Amino acid sequence: MVSLRDSFSRKIDYLRISITDRCNLRCRYCMPEAGVPSVGHQSVLSYEELLRVARIAVELGVRKIRLTGGEPLVRKGLLDFIAALAKLDKPPELTLTTNGLLLADQAQALKEAGLSRVNVSLDSLKPERFSEITRRDQLPQVLKGLEAAEAAGLTPLKINMVPIAGVNADEIADFARLTYAHPWQVRFIEFMPVSSGLEYRPEQRYPAAQIQADLEQVAPLQPIPRQGILGPAKIYQFSGAKGSVGVIPAVSEHFCGDCNRLRLTADGQLRPCLFSVEEIDLRELLRSGVADEALAEVLVRSVKAKPERHCIQEADFQPGKRPMQGIGG
Ligand code: SAM
Ligand code: SF4
């Protein structure tokens, strides 16, 4: 049987599916204030279509599926979709990345449907700053969402924070100290200037080395060996802490050697790399009545199209037109 191995011998076993391009926040580094023009209801893959792709991907060896967006919790019917994914033969680990706004209401039902855990994106613990970054005054809802996710057992809970120079990078230590009181993994992701036309300049990227230096000011960092399906984060713990901290050097280091993922956008485009300009259309094929084998072939072809490494730091890198909200992070 064919499996998903790329041209550089990397095994691809992690599929990130963006289920919607809609969002209830307007983070300045991700979305324009007015939102983005809708890709149109017809263009968004139905849950039946997504389930078919997921089933074929699992048959090809995918062991983990992350649902993302836009904001995945705004799409209706999500619980039934998760329940269907959980019933696949050899069910993959099911995770979801959310801004947390609707988590307080949905956490328990998400867990019961079969979701393993969530990553919650949160860029400030200060209400005014949260409003400034996200253009919405809703920090309390996110904090309630974190509590609800914990109570529902969507754990280990991971928090994604994107430090940006001159905006929120001075909160790195405050976020890191959360791990003394909570068994969370707080991950700091380098800001990626991946899309043109959004706020915050590339010079405001707060490099991973600087993030690490700030963390070392809190307390000595003890590296934790990585386990399970590997991701790009370097994980550490402070002595006596319940949780851990992670640094994701998305731009300044090439973690591409360990890349194990493929991305599917809400409108049915496969992206071999987060920074790809190239996309491979799956939607047309899905809707043309082809057999599973033909879809499997396209998945295999997308994996073969993965570049050896991203070139975001090279002089001729061109930011793509799709903001992160259209890719899913
Ligand atoms: N709406 C959900 C959320 O915010 O978690 C899921 C989609 S969002 C696009 C996924 C992740 O991408 C979030 O953690 C967000 O902080 C991150 N992100 C968006 N734009 C980014 C950028 N330019 N650089 C780094 N991370 C970014
Ligand atoms: Fe929405 Fe997530 Fe983008 Fe913020 S980062 S605008 S929550 S998709």
Tab-separated table of C-alpha atoms and ligand atoms in Angstrom:
chain	number	residue	atom	x	y	z
A	1	MET	CA	0.000	0.000	0.000
A	2	VAL	CA	1.218	3.538	-0.781
A	3	SER	CA	2.114	5.686	2.198
A	4	LEU	CA	2.706	9.355	2.667
A	5	ARG	CA	6.448	9.810	2.443
A	6	ASP	CA	7.855	12.890	0.775
A	7	SER	CA	10.804	13.323	-1.587
A	8	PHE	CA	13.124	13.888	1.388
A	9	SER	CA	12.100	10.664	3.184
A	10	ARG	CA	9.924	12.467	5.715
A	11	LYS	CA	6.912	10.481	6.857
A	12	ILE	CA	3.748	12.583	6.737
A	13	ASP	CA	1.279	11.465	9.383
A	14	TYR	CA	-0.352	14.721	10.474
A	15	LEU	CA	-3.155	16.461	8.574
A	16	ARG	CA	-4.342	19.942	9.488
A	17	ILE	CA	-7.802	20.682	8.190
A	18	SER	CA	-9.118	24.223	8.127
A	19	ILE	CA	-12.886	23.809	8.335
A	20	THR	CA	-13.817	27.445	7.853
A	21	ASP	CA	-12.265	30.740	6.852
A	22	ARG	CA	-14.729	32.636	9.112
A	23	CYS	CA	-13.671	33.982	12.486
A	24	ASN	CA	-15.184	35.808	15.448
A	25	LEU	CA	-11.947	37.701	16.195
A	26	ARG	CA	-9.891	40.027	14.012
A	27	CYS	CA	-6.332	39.516	15.251
A	28	ARG	CA	-4.266	42.216	13.641
A	29	TYR	CA	-1.557	39.840	12.429
A	30	CYS	CA	-4.029	37.463	10.867
A	31	MET	CA	-7.164	39.228	9.629
A	32	PRO	CA	-8.026	42.650	8.254
A	33	GLU	CA	-10.491	44.663	10.346
A	34	ALA	CA	-13.326	44.162	7.888
A	35	GLY	CA	-12.739	40.405	7.780
A	36	VAL	CA	-11.924	38.668	4.524
A	37	PRO	CA	-14.197	38.235	1.538
A	38	SER	CA	-16.001	34.953	2.068
A	39	VAL	CA	-14.755	32.115	-0.119
A	40	GLY	CA	-18.445	31.351	-0.609
A	41	HIS	CA	-20.582	28.592	0.818
A	42	GLN	CA	-20.282	26.537	-2.366
A	43	SER	CA	-16.497	26.576	-2.260
A	44	VAL	CA	-16.199	25.392	1.333
A	45	LEU	CA	-15.885	21.631	1.572
A	46	SER	CA	-18.885	19.944	3.169
A	47	TYR	CA	-18.373	17.725	6.180
A	48	GLU	CA	-19.066	14.701	3.957
A	49	GLU	CA	-16.251	15.786	1.638
A	50	LEU	CA	-13.906	16.472	4.549
A	51	LEU	CA	-14.704	13.116	6.095
A	52	ARG	CA	-13.923	11.335	2.856
A	53	VAL	CA	-10.547	13.072	2.568
A	54	ALA	CA	-9.810	12.330	6.222
A	55	ARG	CA	-10.706	8.649	5.793
A	56	ILE	CA	-8.401	8.306	2.794
A	57	ALA	CA	-5.612	10.174	4.584
A	58	VAL	CA	-5.954	7.846	7.571
A	59	GLU	CA	-5.804	4.853	5.242
A	60	LEU	CA	-2.552	6.337	3.914
A	61	GLY	CA	-1.101	6.505	7.421
A	62	VAL	CA	-2.232	9.818	8.910
A	63	ARG	CA	-2.364	9.375	12.693
A	64	LYS	CA	-3.254	12.861	13.826
A	65	ILE	CA	-5.802	15.362	12.537
A	66	ARG	CA	-6.038	18.931	13.763
A	67	LEU	CA	-9.111	21.015	13.016
A	68	THR	CA	-8.435	24.689	12.610
A	69	GLY	CA	-9.722	27.736	10.741
A	70	GLY	CA	-10.604	30.636	10.790
A	71	GLU	CA	-12.250	29.759	14.020
A	72	PRO	CA	-13.347	26.120	13.893
A	73	LEU	CA	-15.893	26.488	16.710
A	74	VAL	CA	-18.021	28.895	14.646
A	75	ARG	CA	-18.892	26.240	12.055
A	76	LYS	CA	-22.222	24.539	12.680
A	77	GLY	CA	-22.315	20.751	12.772
A	78	LEU	CA	-18.776	20.413	14.127
A	79	LEU	CA	-19.701	17.935	16.875
A	80	ASP	CA	-21.182	15.432	14.427
A	81	PHE	CA	-18.126	15.806	12.209
A	82	ILE	CA	-15.787	15.087	15.120
A	83	ALA	CA	-17.923	12.101	16.134
A	84	ALA	CA	-17.675	10.753	12.568
A	85	LEU	CA	-13.885	11.233	12.522
A	86	ALA	CA	-13.660	9.401	15.834
A	87	LYS	CA	-15.477	6.445	14.292
A	88	LEU	CA	-13.053	5.978	11.396
A	89	ASP	CA	-11.235	2.662	11.294
A	90	LYS	CA	-7.964	3.274	13.138
A	91	PRO	CA	-9.197	6.663	14.457
A	92	PRO	CA	-6.495	9.332	14.453
A	93	GLU	CA	-5.714	11.553	17.410
A	94	LEU	CA	-8.168	14.447	17.077
A	95	THR	CA	-7.122	17.914	18.154
A	96	LEU	CA	-8.344	21.433	17.503
A	97	THR	CA	-6.865	24.925	17.571
A	98	THR	CA	-9.221	27.638	18.762
A	99	ASN	CA	-9.256	31.225	19.952
A	100	GLY	CA	-11.258	29.905	22.913
A	101	LEU	CA	-14.180	32.316	22.634
A	102	LEU	CA	-16.822	29.589	22.298
A	103	LEU	CA	-15.000	26.960	24.284
A	104	ALA	CA	-16.830	27.479	27.576
A	105	ASP	CA	-20.086	26.434	25.881
A	106	GLN	CA	-18.678	23.650	23.749
A	107	ALA	CA	-15.809	22.012	25.673
A	108	GLN	CA	-17.791	19.191	27.282
A	109	ALA	CA	-19.625	18.293	24.075
A	110	LEU	CA	-16.370	18.386	22.075
A	111	LYS	CA	-14.810	15.918	24.488
A	112	GLU	CA	-17.853	13.654	24.360
A	113	ALA	CA	-17.793	13.754	20.557
A	114	GLY	CA	-14.250	12.362	20.569
A	115	LEU	CA	-11.853	15.324	20.574
A	116	SER	CA	-8.675	14.570	22.540
A	117	ARG	CA	-7.453	18.034	23.349
A	118	VAL	CA	-7.264	21.670	22.283
A	119	ASN	CA	-4.696	24.356	21.664
A	120	VAL	CA	-5.989	27.773	22.674
A	121	SER	CA	-4.465	30.873	21.124
A	122	LEU	CA	-4.035	33.748	23.533
A	123	ASP	CA	-1.722	36.707	23.014
A	124	SER	CA	-2.301	38.848	26.084
A	125	LEU	CA	-3.449	38.442	29.674
A	126	LYS	CA	-4.285	42.155	29.846
A	127	PRO	CA	-7.879	42.936	28.868
A	128	GLU	CA	-7.113	46.194	27.066
A	129	ARG	CA	-4.235	44.753	25.148
A	130	PHE	CA	-6.239	41.670	24.240
A	131	SER	CA	-8.876	44.000	22.765
A	132	GLU	CA	-6.240	45.960	20.903
A	133	ILE	CA	-4.671	42.852	19.318
A	134	THR	CA	-7.895	40.993	18.522
A	135	ARG	CA	-10.118	44.058	17.981
A	136	ARG	CA	-12.656	42.432	20.325
A	137	ASP	CA	-13.095	42.937	24.062
A	138	GLN	CA	-13.473	39.274	25.029
A	139	LEU	CA	-10.598	38.128	27.193
A	140	PRO	CA	-12.931	36.898	29.997
A	141	GLN	CA	-14.641	34.474	27.595
A	142	VAL	CA	-11.280	32.992	26.595
A	143	LEU	CA	-10.272	32.542	30.233
A	144	LYS	CA	-13.592	30.817	30.933
A	145	GLY	CA	-12.940	28.666	27.880
A	146	LEU	CA	-9.587	27.556	29.288
A	147	GLU	CA	-11.231	26.543	32.550
A	148	ALA	CA	-13.968	24.652	30.733
A	149	ALA	CA	-11.470	22.828	28.512
A	150	GLU	CA	-9.520	21.762	31.569
A	151	ALA	CA	-12.657	20.611	33.367
A	152	ALA	CA	-13.806	18.660	30.305
A	153	GLY	CA	-10.486	16.833	30.082
A	154	LEU	CA	-9.398	18.333	26.743
A	155	THR	CA	-5.893	17.959	28.058
A	156	PRO	CA	-2.971	18.449	28.107
A	157	LEU	CA	-4.088	21.965	27.304
A	158	LYS	CA	-1.726	23.951	25.124
A	159	ILE	CA	-1.690	27.727	24.889
A	160	ASN	CA	-0.276	29.387	21.794
A	161	MET	CA	1.122	32.877	22.240
A	162	VAL	CA	2.658	34.921	19.421
A	163	PRO	CA	5.015	37.520	20.942
A	164	ILE	CA	5.342	40.655	18.833
A	165	ALA	CA	7.935	43.319	19.588
A	166	GLY	CA	6.391	46.517	20.898
A	167	VAL	CA	2.989	44.842	21.262
A	168	ASN	CA	2.961	41.961	23.775
A	169	ALA	CA	6.487	40.507	23.955
A	170	ASP	CA	6.813	41.976	27.460
A	171	GLU	CA	4.253	39.384	28.636
A	172	ILE	CA	6.400	36.331	27.884
A	173	ALA	CA	7.399	35.910	31.542
A	174	ASP	CA	3.795	36.311	32.761
A	175	PHE	CA	2.622	33.619	30.352
A	176	ALA	CA	5.512	31.349	31.322
A	177	ARG	CA	4.700	31.698	35.031
A	178	LEU	CA	1.215	30.292	34.365
A	179	THR	CA	2.914	26.905	34.166
A	180	TYR	CA	3.684	26.971	37.901
A	181	ALA	CA	-0.020	26.944	38.740
A	182	HIS	CA	-1.444	25.027	35.763
A	183	PRO	CA	-0.438	21.804	34.003
A	184	TRP	CA	-0.507	23.632	30.658
A	185	GLN	CA	2.019	23.748	27.878
A	186	VAL	CA	2.505	27.424	27.039
A	187	ARG	CA	4.057	27.701	23.591
A	188	PHE	CA	5.618	30.826	22.152
A	189	ILE	CA	5.400	30.963	18.370
A	190	GLU	CA	7.538	33.322	16.357
A	191	PHE	CA	5.447	35.855	14.490
A	192	MET	CA	5.466	34.940	10.797
A	193	PRO	CA	5.075	37.760	8.308
A	194	VAL	CA	3.402	35.345	5.901
A	195	SER	CA	0.752	37.509	4.399
A	196	SER	CA	0.889	40.892	2.804
A	197	GLY	CA	-1.473	43.681	3.799
A	198	LEU	CA	-1.806	42.959	7.533
A	199	GLU	CA	-0.677	44.936	10.551
A	200	TYR	CA	2.651	44.517	12.377
A	201	ARG	CA	5.802	44.751	10.350
A	202	PRO	CA	8.299	41.927	9.734
A	203	GLU	CA	10.780	43.866	11.933
A	204	GLN	CA	8.405	43.291	14.853
A	205	ARG	CA	9.174	39.584	14.792
A	206	TYR	CA	10.450	38.599	18.221
A	207	PRO	CA	13.124	35.979	17.523
A	208	ALA	CA	13.083	32.588	19.202
A	209	ALA	CA	16.514	33.251	20.755
A	210	GLN	CA	15.100	36.331	22.448
A	211	ILE	CA	12.025	34.412	23.640
A	212	GLN	CA	14.320	31.799	25.126
A	213	ALA	CA	16.446	34.452	26.823
A	214	ASP	CA	13.298	35.963	28.388
A	215	LEU	CA	12.222	32.536	29.631
A	216	GLU	CA	15.631	31.977	31.191
A	217	GLN	CA	15.105	35.151	33.194
A	218	VAL	CA	12.097	33.496	34.856
A	219	ALA	CA	14.052	30.424	35.994
A	220	PRO	CA	16.521	27.901	34.554
A	221	LEU	CA	15.004	25.937	31.675
A	222	GLN	CA	15.121	22.172	31.850
A	223	PRO	CA	14.683	20.572	28.407
A	224	ILE	CA	12.007	17.865	28.177
A	225	PRO	CA	12.549	15.051	25.682
A	226	ARG	CA	9.939	15.102	22.940
A	227	GLN	CA	7.354	12.334	22.794
A	228	GLY	CA	4.612	11.083	20.492
A	229	ILE	CA	3.996	12.666	17.108
A	230	LEU	CA	6.723	15.243	16.991
A	231	GLY	CA	6.131	18.879	16.293
A	232	PRO	CA	8.513	21.785	15.870
A	233	ALA	CA	8.400	23.017	19.494
A	234	LYS	CA	11.379	22.872	21.833
A	235	ILE	CA	9.895	22.028	25.212
A	236	TYR	CA	11.215	22.998	28.651
A	237	GLN	CA	10.067	22.995	32.235
A	238	PHE	CA	10.866	25.173	35.223
A	239	SER	CA	11.755	23.298	38.377
A	240	GLY	CA	8.588	22.794	40.455
A	241	ALA	CA	6.226	23.821	37.647
A	242	LYS	CA	3.111	21.775	36.841
A	243	GLY	CA	3.230	22.609	33.148
A	244	SER	CA	5.849	23.270	30.503
A	245	VAL	CA	6.883	25.981	28.079
A	246	GLY	CA	7.652	25.594	24.397
A	247	VAL	CA	9.413	27.734	21.822
A	248	ILE	CA	8.502	27.380	18.166
A	249	PRO	CA	11.193	29.015	16.026
A	250	ALA	CA	8.881	29.130	13.017
A	251	VAL	CA	11.033	31.570	11.098
A	252	SER	CA	14.525	31.751	12.529
A	253	GLU	CA	15.268	28.036	12.472
A	254	HIS	CA	14.498	25.410	9.939
A	255	PHE	CA	12.479	22.806	11.757
A	256	CYS	CA	11.565	21.605	8.278
A	257	GLY	CA	13.687	18.470	8.676
A	258	ASP	CA	11.072	17.162	11.124
A	259	CYS	CA	8.048	18.340	9.154
A	260	ASN	CA	5.328	15.700	9.217
A	261	ARG	CA	2.284	17.655	8.068
A	262	LEU	CA	0.011	18.401	5.199
A	263	ARG	CA	-2.612	21.161	5.180
A	264	LEU	CA	-6.068	21.313	3.655
A	265	THR	CA	-7.793	24.689	3.375
A	266	ALA	CA	-11.523	25.181	3.897
A	267	ASP	CA	-11.985	25.616	0.151
A	268	GLY	CA	-10.337	22.303	-0.614
A	269	GLN	CA	-6.766	23.262	-1.502
A	270	LEU	CA	-3.882	21.112	-0.340
A	271	ARG	CA	-0.847	23.090	0.794
A	272	PRO	CA	2.395	21.121	0.824
A	273	CYS	CA	4.024	23.710	3.128
A	274	LEU	CA	2.707	26.415	5.475
A	275	PHE	CA	4.558	28.949	3.338
A	276	SER	CA	3.567	27.436	-0.002
A	277	VAL	CA	2.488	29.641	-2.850
A	278	GLU	CA	1.573	26.485	-4.711
A	279	GLU	CA	-1.716	24.780	-3.819
A	280	ILE	CA	-3.165	21.581	-5.206
A	281	ASP	CA	-6.875	21.596	-5.864
A	282	LEU	CA	-8.749	18.718	-4.295
A	283	ARG	CA	-12.218	20.268	-4.440
A	284	GLU	CA	-12.796	19.919	-8.155
A	285	LEU	CA	-11.688	16.342	-8.047
A	286	LEU	CA	-13.855	15.547	-5.028
A	287	ARG	CA	-16.850	16.956	-6.855
A	288	SER	CA	-16.155	15.241	-10.151
A	289	GLY	CA	-17.162	11.814	-8.853
A	290	VAL	CA	-13.732	10.168	-8.929
A	291	ALA	CA	-12.892	7.002	-7.001
A	292	ASP	CA	-10.964	7.051	-3.719
A	293	GLU	CA	-7.798	5.905	-5.516
A	294	ALA	CA	-7.658	9.141	-7.522
A	295	LEU	CA	-8.007	11.218	-4.351
A	296	ALA	CA	-5.329	9.150	-2.655
A	297	GLU	CA	-3.057	9.831	-5.618
A	298	VAL	CA	-3.493	13.589	-5.175
A	299	LEU	CA	-2.669	13.332	-1.485
A	300	VAL	CA	0.459	11.390	-2.367
A	301	ARG	CA	1.347	13.969	-5.043
A	302	SER	CA	0.893	16.859	-2.569
A	303	VAL	CA	3.212	15.158	-0.126
A	304	LYS	CA	5.789	14.659	-2.889
A	305	ALA	CA	5.503	18.392	-3.635
A	306	LYS	CA	6.678	19.318	-0.139
A	307	PRO	CA	9.778	21.493	-0.385
A	308	GLU	CA	12.859	20.471	1.563
A	309	ARG	CA	12.641	23.671	3.598
A	310	HIS	CA	10.822	26.972	3.692
A	311	CYS	CA	12.517	30.088	2.367
A	312	ILE	CA	10.717	32.708	4.451
A	313	GLN	CA	13.980	34.319	5.505
A	314	GLU	CA	15.415	34.560	2.029
A	315	ALA	CA	15.533	37.872	0.227
A	316	ASP	CA	13.246	36.809	-2.597
A	317	PHE	CA	10.521	35.368	-0.311
A	318	GLN	CA	7.135	36.636	-1.426
A	319	PRO	CA	4.373	36.613	1.199
A	320	GLY	CA	1.339	34.814	-0.161
A	321	LYS	CA	-2.102	36.299	-0.626
A	322	ARG	CA	-3.762	33.945	1.847
A	323	PRO	CA	-3.617	35.289	5.400
A	324	MET	CA	-3.062	32.718	8.144
A	325	GLN	CA	-6.795	32.624	8.821
A	326	GLY	CA	-7.194	31.058	5.366
A	327	ILE	CA	-4.470	28.483	5.990
A	328	GLY	CA	-5.163	27.457	9.558
A	329	GLY	CA	-1.731	28.121	11.073
B	1	SAM	N1	-8.737	30.804	15.129
B	1	SAM	C1	-7.969	29.773	15.699
B	1	SAM	C2	-6.933	30.325	16.632
B	1	SAM	O1	-6.676	31.525	16.618
B	1	SAM	O2	-6.378	29.520	17.369
B	1	SAM	C3	-7.327	28.839	14.685
B	1	SAM	C4	-6.732	29.453	13.462
B	1	SAM	S1	-5.343	30.534	13.727
B	1	SAM	C5	-4.948	30.976	12.071
B	1	SAM	C6	-4.087	29.363	14.181
B	1	SAM	C7	-2.858	29.944	14.818
B	1	SAM	O3	-2.158	30.732	13.885
B	1	SAM	C8	-3.111	30.841	16.037
B	1	SAM	O4	-2.392	30.319	17.137
B	1	SAM	C9	-2.550	32.169	15.635
B	1	SAM	O5	-1.977	32.862	16.717
B	1	SAM	C10	-1.521	31.766	14.601
B	1	SAM	N2	-1.168	32.828	13.686
B	1	SAM	C11	-1.976	33.532	12.864
B	1	SAM	N3	-1.266	34.412	12.139
B	1	SAM	C12	0.024	34.266	12.519
B	1	SAM	C13	1.245	34.881	12.139
B	1	SAM	N4	1.280	35.815	11.200
B	1	SAM	N5	2.374	34.474	12.750
B	1	SAM	C14	2.354	33.499	13.695
B	1	SAM	N6	1.243	32.862	14.079
B	1	SAM	C15	0.096	33.247	13.506
B	2	SF4	FE1	-9.210	34.422	14.009
B	2	SF4	FE2	-7.356	32.749	14.887
B	2	SF4	FE3	-6.787	34.533	12.985
B	2	SF4	FE4	-7.217	35.422	15.422
B	2	SF4	S1	-5.547	34.063	14.790
B	2	SF4	S2	-8.110	36.261	13.535
B	2	SF4	S3	-8.705	34.014	16.126
B	2	SF4	S4	-8.179	32.854	12.800
